[in-house]
Coordinates of C-alpha atoms and ligand atoms in Angstrom, one line a residue:
M207 CA 81.1 103.9 101.6
S208 CA 82.8 106.1 104.6
A209 CA 86.3 106.9 104.8
A210 CA 88.7 105.0 106.9
G211 CA 88.5 106.5 110.4
T212 CA 84.4 107.2 110.9
W213 CA 83.7 102.9 111.0
D214 CA 81.4 101.2 113.1
S215 CA 82.4 99.4 114.7
G216 CA 79.4 96.9 115.5
D217 CA 78.4 93.4 113.9
A218 CA 75.2 94.9 113.0
W219 CA 77.3 97.8 110.7
A220 CA 79.6 94.8 109.3
V221 CA 76.5 92.9 108.2
A222 CA 74.1 95.9 106.3
E223 CA 77.9 96.5 104.4
D224 CA 77.9 92.6 102.6
A225 CA 74.7 94.1 102.0
R226 CA 74.7 97.3 100.4
C227 CA 78.0 96.8 99.0
A228 CA 77.7 95.9 94.7
L229 CA 80.8 93.3 94.5
A230 CA 79.2 90.7 97.3
G231 CA 77.3 88.7 95.3
F232 CA 80.4 87.6 94.3
R233 CA 81.3 85.4 97.3
D234 CA 78.7 83.0 95.4
A235 CA 81.1 82.3 93.1
F236 CA 82.9 80.5 95.3
V237 CA 83.1 77.4 97.8
I238 CA 83.3 78.4 100.9
P239 CA 85.0 75.5 103.1
R240 CA 83.6 75.1 106.5
H241 CA 84.0 73.9 110.0
E242 CA 82.5 72.6 112.1
G243 CA 79.3 73.2 111.3
R244 CA 80.3 76.7 109.6
E245 CA 81.4 78.5 107.1
I246 CA 85.2 79.1 107.8
A247 CA 85.5 83.4 107.6
Y248 CA 88.4 82.8 105.2
F249 CA 92.3 85.0 104.9
C250 CA 94.5 82.6 102.9
G251 CA 94.1 84.6 100.3
N252 CA 97.4 85.0 99.3
S253 CA 98.4 81.7 100.7
L254 CA 95.5 80.0 97.8
G255 CA 92.5 81.1 96.9
L256 CA 89.3 80.1 96.8
Q257 CA 87.5 77.9 94.3
P258 CA 85.6 79.1 91.8
R259 CA 82.8 76.8 91.9
A260 CA 83.0 76.8 88.1
A261 CA 86.7 75.1 88.3
R262 CA 85.1 71.8 88.2
D263 CA 82.5 71.9 85.3
A264 CA 85.5 73.8 82.7
V265 CA 87.6 71.4 83.6
V266 CA 85.0 69.0 83.6
E267 CA 84.1 70.0 80.3
E268 CA 88.0 69.2 79.1
L269 CA 88.0 65.7 80.4
D270 CA 84.5 65.0 78.4
H271 CA 86.0 67.1 75.0
W272 CA 88.7 65.1 74.9
G273 CA 87.4 61.6 75.6
E274 CA 84.3 62.7 72.7
R275 CA 87.4 63.7 70.7
A276 CA 90.2 63.0 71.1
V277 CA 93.1 64.0 69.4
E278 CA 90.2 66.6 66.6
G279 CA 90.3 67.9 70.1
H280 CA 92.8 70.8 68.9
F281 CA 91.4 72.1 66.5
L282 CA 87.0 71.0 67.1
G283 CA 84.9 72.3 69.7
D284 CA 84.0 76.4 70.9
R285 CA 87.2 76.2 72.1
P286 CA 90.1 74.1 70.3
W287 CA 93.0 73.4 73.0
M288 CA 94.8 73.9 69.7
D289 CA 94.5 78.2 70.7
Y290 CA 93.9 77.6 74.5
H291 CA 95.9 80.1 76.2
A292 CA 94.5 82.5 74.2
F293 CA 90.9 82.3 75.6
V294 CA 93.1 83.5 78.3
R295 CA 94.8 86.2 77.4
D296 CA 92.3 88.9 77.4
D297 CA 90.6 88.8 81.1
L298 CA 94.6 88.5 82.0
A299 CA 95.3 91.9 80.3
H300 CA 92.9 93.3 82.2
V301 CA 93.6 92.0 85.7
V302 CA 97.1 93.2 84.9
G303 CA 96.3 96.3 82.9
A304 CA 97.6 95.1 80.0
L305 CA 97.2 94.7 75.9
P306 CA 96.6 91.3 75.1
S307 CA 100.2 91.2 73.9
E308 CA 101.0 91.3 76.2
V309 CA 101.0 88.6 78.1
V310 CA 101.1 84.9 78.8
A311 CA 99.4 82.2 80.5
M312 CA 102.7 79.2 81.3
N313 CA 104.3 77.6 83.6
S314 CA 104.9 78.3 87.0
L315 CA 105.6 81.2 88.4
S316 CA 110.1 80.8 88.8
V317 CA 110.2 78.9 85.5
N318 CA 109.1 81.8 84.1
L319 CA 111.3 84.3 86.2
H320 CA 114.5 82.3 85.0
L321 CA 112.7 82.6 80.9
L322 CA 113.1 86.2 81.7
M323 CA 115.6 86.7 82.6
V324 CA 117.2 84.1 79.7
S325 CA 116.6 87.4 77.8
F326 CA 116.1 90.2 79.8
Y327 CA 119.4 89.9 82.7
R328 CA 122.1 90.3 80.1
P329 CA 125.3 90.4 82.5
T330 CA 127.9 92.4 80.8
A331 CA 131.7 93.2 83.2
E332 CA 130.7 96.7 83.5
R333 CA 126.6 96.5 84.2
P334 CA 126.8 92.7 85.7
A335 CA 124.6 93.4 88.4
I336 CA 120.5 92.4 89.8
L337 CA 118.8 94.8 92.6
V338 CA 116.5 93.0 94.2
E339 CA 115.6 93.8 97.7
K340 CA 116.6 92.3 100.7
G341 CA 113.4 90.1 102.1
A342 CA 113.6 88.8 98.6
F343 CA 111.2 85.2 98.8
P344 CA 113.1 82.6 98.9
S345 CA 112.3 81.2 95.2
D346 CA 112.9 84.6 93.6
R347 CA 116.2 85.0 95.1
Y348 CA 117.6 81.8 94.3
A349 CA 116.6 82.0 91.4
V350 CA 118.9 85.8 90.4
E351 CA 122.0 83.8 92.8
S352 CA 121.3 80.8 89.6
Q353 CA 121.5 83.5 86.9
I354 CA 124.4 85.5 88.7
R355 CA 126.3 82.2 88.4
F356 CA 125.8 81.1 85.2
H357 CA 126.9 84.0 83.4
G358 CA 129.6 83.8 85.6
F359 CA 129.7 86.2 87.3
D360 CA 129.8 86.2 91.8
P361 CA 125.9 87.1 93.6
A362 CA 128.5 88.8 96.9
T363 CA 129.6 91.5 93.7
A364 CA 126.8 90.8 91.1
L365 CA 123.5 90.5 93.3
I366 CA 122.3 93.7 95.8
E367 CA 120.3 93.9 98.0
L368 CA 118.0 96.7 99.0
E369 CA 117.9 96.7 102.5
A370 CA 113.9 97.8 104.0
D371 CA 114.9 101.5 106.3
E372 CA 111.3 101.8 108.0
P373 CA 111.0 101.1 111.3
D374 CA 107.9 98.9 111.2
G375 CA 110.9 96.7 107.8
T376 CA 109.4 98.4 104.7
L377 CA 110.7 99.7 102.9
S378 CA 110.4 103.5 101.7
D379 CA 110.4 105.1 97.8
E380 CA 113.5 106.4 98.9
A381 CA 115.8 104.3 99.6
I382 CA 114.6 102.5 96.8
L383 CA 115.3 105.4 94.5
R384 CA 118.4 106.1 96.0
A385 CA 120.3 103.2 95.9
I386 CA 118.7 102.8 91.6
D387 CA 120.6 106.1 91.2
E388 CA 123.7 104.8 93.9
H389 CA 124.0 101.8 91.8
G390 CA 122.3 102.1 88.3
T391 CA 125.8 102.6 85.8
R392 CA 126.4 98.8 87.3
L393 CA 123.1 97.3 87.3
A394 CA 122.1 94.9 84.3
L395 CA 118.2 94.3 86.2
V396 CA 115.9 95.9 88.7
L397 CA 114.2 93.2 90.2
M398 CA 111.0 94.4 93.0
P399 CA 108.1 92.8 93.6
G400 CA 105.4 94.6 93.8
V401 CA 103.5 93.4 96.8
Q402 CA 106.0 91.9 99.1
Y403 CA 105.3 88.7 100.4
L404 CA 105.6 89.3 104.3
T405 CA 104.7 92.9 105.0
G406 CA 101.7 93.9 102.3
Q407 CA 103.8 96.6 100.8
A408 CA 103.1 97.4 97.4
F409 CA 105.5 99.2 94.8
D410 CA 105.5 102.1 92.7
L411 CA 105.8 100.3 89.9
R412 CA 105.9 103.8 87.5
A413 CA 108.7 105.2 89.8
I414 CA 110.6 102.4 90.2
T415 CA 110.8 101.2 86.0
E416 CA 111.6 105.3 85.5
R417 CA 114.5 105.5 87.6
A418 CA 116.3 102.2 86.3
H419 CA 115.3 104.0 82.8
R420 CA 117.0 106.8 83.6
H421 CA 120.5 104.3 84.2
G422 CA 119.5 101.9 81.3
C423 CA 118.9 99.5 83.1
V424 CA 116.0 97.3 82.4
V425 CA 113.4 96.5 85.0
G426 CA 111.1 93.5 86.3
F427 CA 108.0 92.7 89.1
D428 CA 107.4 90.1 90.7
L429 CA 103.8 89.9 90.9
A430 CA 103.0 87.4 92.8
H431 CA 101.2 88.5 95.6
A432 CA 100.5 91.6 93.6
V433 CA 98.1 90.5 90.9
G434 CA 94.4 90.4 90.9
N435 CA 95.3 92.5 94.2
L436 CA 95.9 96.3 92.7
A437 CA 94.7 97.3 90.0
L438 CA 98.1 97.3 88.1
Q439 CA 98.7 99.5 84.7
L440 CA 101.5 96.8 83.6
H441 CA 101.5 98.5 80.1
D442 CA 101.9 102.7 81.1
S443 CA 104.0 101.6 84.1
H444 CA 106.4 100.8 80.8
C445 CA 108.8 98.0 83.1
D446 CA 110.0 95.7 80.4
F447 CA 109.0 92.6 82.0
A448 CA 106.7 90.6 84.4
V449 CA 105.9 86.9 86.4
W450 CA 103.1 86.6 88.6
C451 CA 101.3 83.0 89.8
S452 CA 97.7 82.4 89.5
Y453 CA 97.3 80.6 92.7
K454 CA 97.0 83.1 95.3
Y455 CA 95.2 86.0 94.6
L456 CA 94.1 84.8 91.0
N457 CA 92.1 82.1 93.1
S458 CA 92.9 78.7 90.1
G459 CA 93.8 76.6 91.8
P460 CA 97.1 74.1 93.1
G461 CA 100.1 74.5 90.9
A462 CA 98.2 76.5 88.3
V463 CA 99.6 78.2 85.3
A464 CA 101.0 81.5 86.0
G465 CA 101.6 84.8 83.9
A466 CA 104.7 86.5 82.2
F467 CA 103.9 89.9 80.3
V468 CA 106.0 91.1 78.0
H469 CA 106.1 95.1 77.3
E470 CA 104.5 96.3 73.7
R471 CA 108.4 97.4 73.0
H472 CA 110.1 94.6 72.7
A473 CA 107.0 92.0 71.0
R474 CA 109.4 92.5 68.0
T475 CA 112.8 93.4 68.6
P476 CA 115.5 89.6 69.0
R477 CA 116.1 88.6 71.8
P478 CA 118.4 86.2 72.9
R479 CA 115.8 83.7 74.7
F480 CA 115.4 80.5 75.4
A481 CA 113.0 78.7 72.7
G482 CA 110.3 76.0 71.8
W483 CA 107.6 75.1 68.9
W484 CA 104.1 77.0 71.0
G485 CA 106.7 80.3 70.9
H486 CA 107.0 80.3 67.2
D487 CA 105.1 81.7 64.3
R488 CA 101.4 80.5 64.5
E489 CA 101.2 80.9 61.2
T490 CA 104.3 78.3 60.4
R491 CA 103.8 76.8 63.4
F492 CA 103.8 73.1 62.2
R493 CA 104.7 73.1 58.7
M494 CA 107.9 72.0 61.1
G495 CA 110.6 74.2 60.1
P496 CA 114.5 73.7 62.3
E497 CA 114.2 77.5 61.8
F498 CA 113.1 79.4 65.2
V499 CA 110.7 82.4 64.6
P500 CA 108.5 83.6 66.9
T501 CA 105.7 84.7 67.1
P502 CA 105.5 88.6 68.0
G503 CA 104.6 89.7 72.1
A504 CA 104.2 87.5 75.0
D505 CA 103.7 84.4 73.3
G506 CA 106.5 83.9 71.6
W507 CA 108.0 83.6 75.7
Q508 CA 106.0 79.4 75.6
L509 CA 107.6 76.6 75.1
S510 CA 105.8 73.1 74.9
N511 CA 101.8 73.8 74.6
P512 CA 100.1 74.3 77.5
P513 CA 98.7 71.9 79.9
I514 CA 94.8 72.6 79.2
L515 CA 93.1 70.8 82.3
A516 CA 95.2 73.5 84.5
L517 CA 94.0 76.5 82.8
A518 CA 90.4 75.5 82.5
P519 CA 90.6 77.2 86.0
L520 CA 92.0 79.6 85.0
R521 CA 89.8 80.8 82.5
V522 CA 86.4 80.7 84.3
S523 CA 88.9 82.7 86.9
A524 CA 89.5 84.9 85.1
A525 CA 86.3 86.1 84.1
L526 CA 85.3 86.4 87.1
F527 CA 88.3 89.6 87.6
R528 CA 86.7 91.1 84.3
E529 CA 83.3 90.7 85.3
A530 CA 84.1 92.5 89.3
G531 CA 86.2 95.5 87.2
M532 CA 89.4 95.4 89.1
D533 CA 88.9 99.1 89.6
R534 CA 86.1 99.0 91.3
L535 CA 87.9 95.3 93.3
R536 CA 90.1 98.1 94.3
A537 CA 87.5 100.3 96.0
K538 CA 85.8 97.4 97.8
S539 CA 90.1 96.2 99.1
E540 CA 90.3 99.2 100.0
A541 CA 87.3 100.0 101.9
L542 CA 87.3 96.2 103.6
T543 CA 91.5 97.0 104.0
G544 CA 90.5 99.4 106.2
Y545 CA 87.9 98.6 107.4
L546 CA 89.9 95.7 109.8
E547 CA 93.1 97.7 110.7
D548 CA 90.5 100.6 111.7
L549 CA 89.4 97.8 113.9
I550 CA 92.8 96.4 114.6
R551 CA 93.4 99.6 115.8
R552 CA 90.1 100.5 117.9
E553 CA 90.3 97.2 120.3
L554 CA 93.4 95.2 119.9
D555 CA 95.6 97.8 119.9
D556 CA 97.6 96.5 122.8
V557 CA 97.5 93.1 120.8
L558 CA 98.9 93.6 118.2
A559 CA 100.9 95.6 116.0
I560 CA 100.3 96.0 111.5
A561 CA 103.6 95.9 109.4
T562 CA 101.9 97.1 106.7
P563 CA 101.7 101.1 105.7
S564 CA 98.8 102.4 105.8
A565 CA 98.7 104.4 103.3
P566 CA 96.1 102.7 100.7
H567 CA 98.6 103.4 98.4
R568 CA 101.3 101.7 99.5
R569 CA 99.5 98.5 100.6
G570 CA 96.7 94.8 98.7
C571 CA 94.8 93.8 100.7
Q572 CA 96.5 92.3 102.9
L573 CA 98.1 92.9 107.0
S574 CA 101.3 91.5 108.7
L575 CA 100.7 91.1 112.5
R576 CA 102.4 90.6 114.9
V577 CA 101.4 90.0 119.1
K578 CA 103.2 92.7 121.4
G579 CA 104.3 89.8 124.2
P580 CA 106.2 86.8 124.0
R581 CA 106.6 85.5 119.9
E582 CA 104.9 81.7 121.7
A583 CA 102.2 84.5 122.2
G584 CA 101.4 85.0 118.6
R585 CA 102.0 81.3 117.9
S586 CA 98.7 80.8 120.4
L587 CA 96.3 83.1 118.1
F588 CA 97.7 81.9 115.7
E589 CA 96.4 78.4 117.2
H590 CA 93.3 79.8 118.4
L591 CA 92.2 81.1 115.5
Q592 CA 92.4 77.8 113.0
R593 CA 90.4 76.2 116.2
D594 CA 87.8 79.0 115.1
G595 CA 87.4 78.5 111.9
V596 CA 88.9 81.4 111.3
V597 CA 92.5 81.4 108.9
V598 CA 95.1 83.1 108.4
D599 CA 98.4 82.4 107.7
W600 CA 101.9 81.9 110.8
R601 CA 104.8 82.9 109.1
E602 CA 107.6 82.6 111.1
P603 CA 108.8 84.0 112.9
D604 CA 106.8 86.2 114.5
V605 CA 103.9 87.4 111.5
I606 CA 100.6 86.6 111.3
R607 CA 99.8 87.1 107.4
A608 CA 95.0 88.1 106.8
A609 CA 94.3 89.4 103.7
P610 CA 90.4 89.8 102.6
T611 CA 89.8 89.5 99.3
P612 CA 87.9 91.5 98.6
L613 CA 86.2 89.1 96.2
Y614 CA 84.3 86.5 98.6
N615 CA 85.7 88.0 102.3
R616 CA 83.1 90.1 103.5
F617 CA 83.2 93.0 106.3
A618 CA 81.3 90.5 109.0
D619 CA 84.6 88.1 108.4
C620 CA 86.9 90.9 109.2
R621 CA 84.7 91.9 112.5
R622 CA 84.8 88.2 113.3
L623 CA 88.8 87.9 113.4
V624 CA 88.8 91.0 115.4
D625 CA 85.5 89.3 118.1
A626 CA 88.3 85.8 117.6
V627 CA 91.3 87.6 119.1
A628 CA 89.7 89.3 121.1
A629 CA 88.1 86.0 122.6
W630 CA 91.8 84.3 122.8
K631 CA 92.7 88.4 124.1
A632 CA 90.4 87.4 127.2
T633 CA 91.6 84.0 127.7
R634 CA 95.3 85.1 129.0
Ligands
PLP180 C1 104.0 82.5 96.1 C2 105.7 83.5 94.9 C3 106.7 82.3 93.6 C4 106.4 81.2 94.2 O1 106.9 80.7 93.3 P1 106.1 78.7 92.6 O2 107.5 78.7 91.4 O3 105.1 79.5 92.5 O4 106.0 78.3 93.3 C5 108.1 83.5 94.2 N1 108.7 83.8 93.9 C6 107.2 85.0 94.9 C7 107.4 86.3 95.1 C8 105.8 84.5 95.9 O5 105.9 85.4 96.5

């Protein structure tokens, strides 16, 4: 693929590039919704990923298994429910760059964030604080604030919010590292996103972790917008824990079973945790003894036996990522997003500003766009795109997010988005 800046922006080029793309066939693994008889151009994989075709069969298979085997389904068949989360584990480990023992599929994102903070946010009078970014997703903010109060501290002093310092509303690496240096001795926890949900900015997990550890702080990441998007290397990043959801780029369906990472070095250390029987050592779980003995690794944070019908789509979806390979996906993603960015800069510079950083290593696949001009113009463009079968999303007060995902989006979809904006511009 050619380097950014040398794109031929014509429609024929996009169609030919799609034909050349080695990953193009993965699009057929997804159900693409239609609008007025035509496939939509879907740019909301950052919000709810499209349905993998294999998801329906995977769910039906478990319904049949239940119907045919009833309670024996826990132990019989190709994928006994007793260990069902383990059929997801290796592919999930590939997606986030972790050892299989470091990842577990369980619960939902906000729940996992709380559970891991129970273990990894251990405030003391000298070190009570959590560092977050000021624009954090509301659920994360509610979670950290409530944890601080739960431990008897005051968010007014124990919640440190990092303000965006770049003119485009993003955070410079220097500002993050400076804040860690400045507050380091008071910080119990540094909690940052992998990719910021509103701006699409990607963060350097390794650099943040290295600096925070130097000051003795624990480091966790919310990877809601990074998992399945960046080629993460969680193990090598050395962060202490991470959490994510699976309905965004992981395409595992509404309310899908989420995930968690606990670094190997914490696999056997005694840490306070909220325990449940499914986190108990598998070998002795069914002796039903009174004493909790955790399974080493991330599995030890499970509470309940997992929702099999909800795990089934995650199993087949994670397998697609493994098959495509995160490095190949990321390479296509950079080309695809680079192409969309280039088209916007060349053809729509008078109407659209891009809030997402331009350097590929500072973003995932999402571009956050602002319409130049009055706020109503942004809303009008958003509605025009909806009517045209181009699905993006609107975030108050004025951001349109468009995420070309490499598994099912095509270069031709990016071309279509830009043409649709141009058509809207022509009516004004
Ligand atoms: C999507 C998202 C959530 C959603 O939380 P759920 O528990 O899955 O409802 C939370 N935090 C961030 C950063 C997100 O992007």
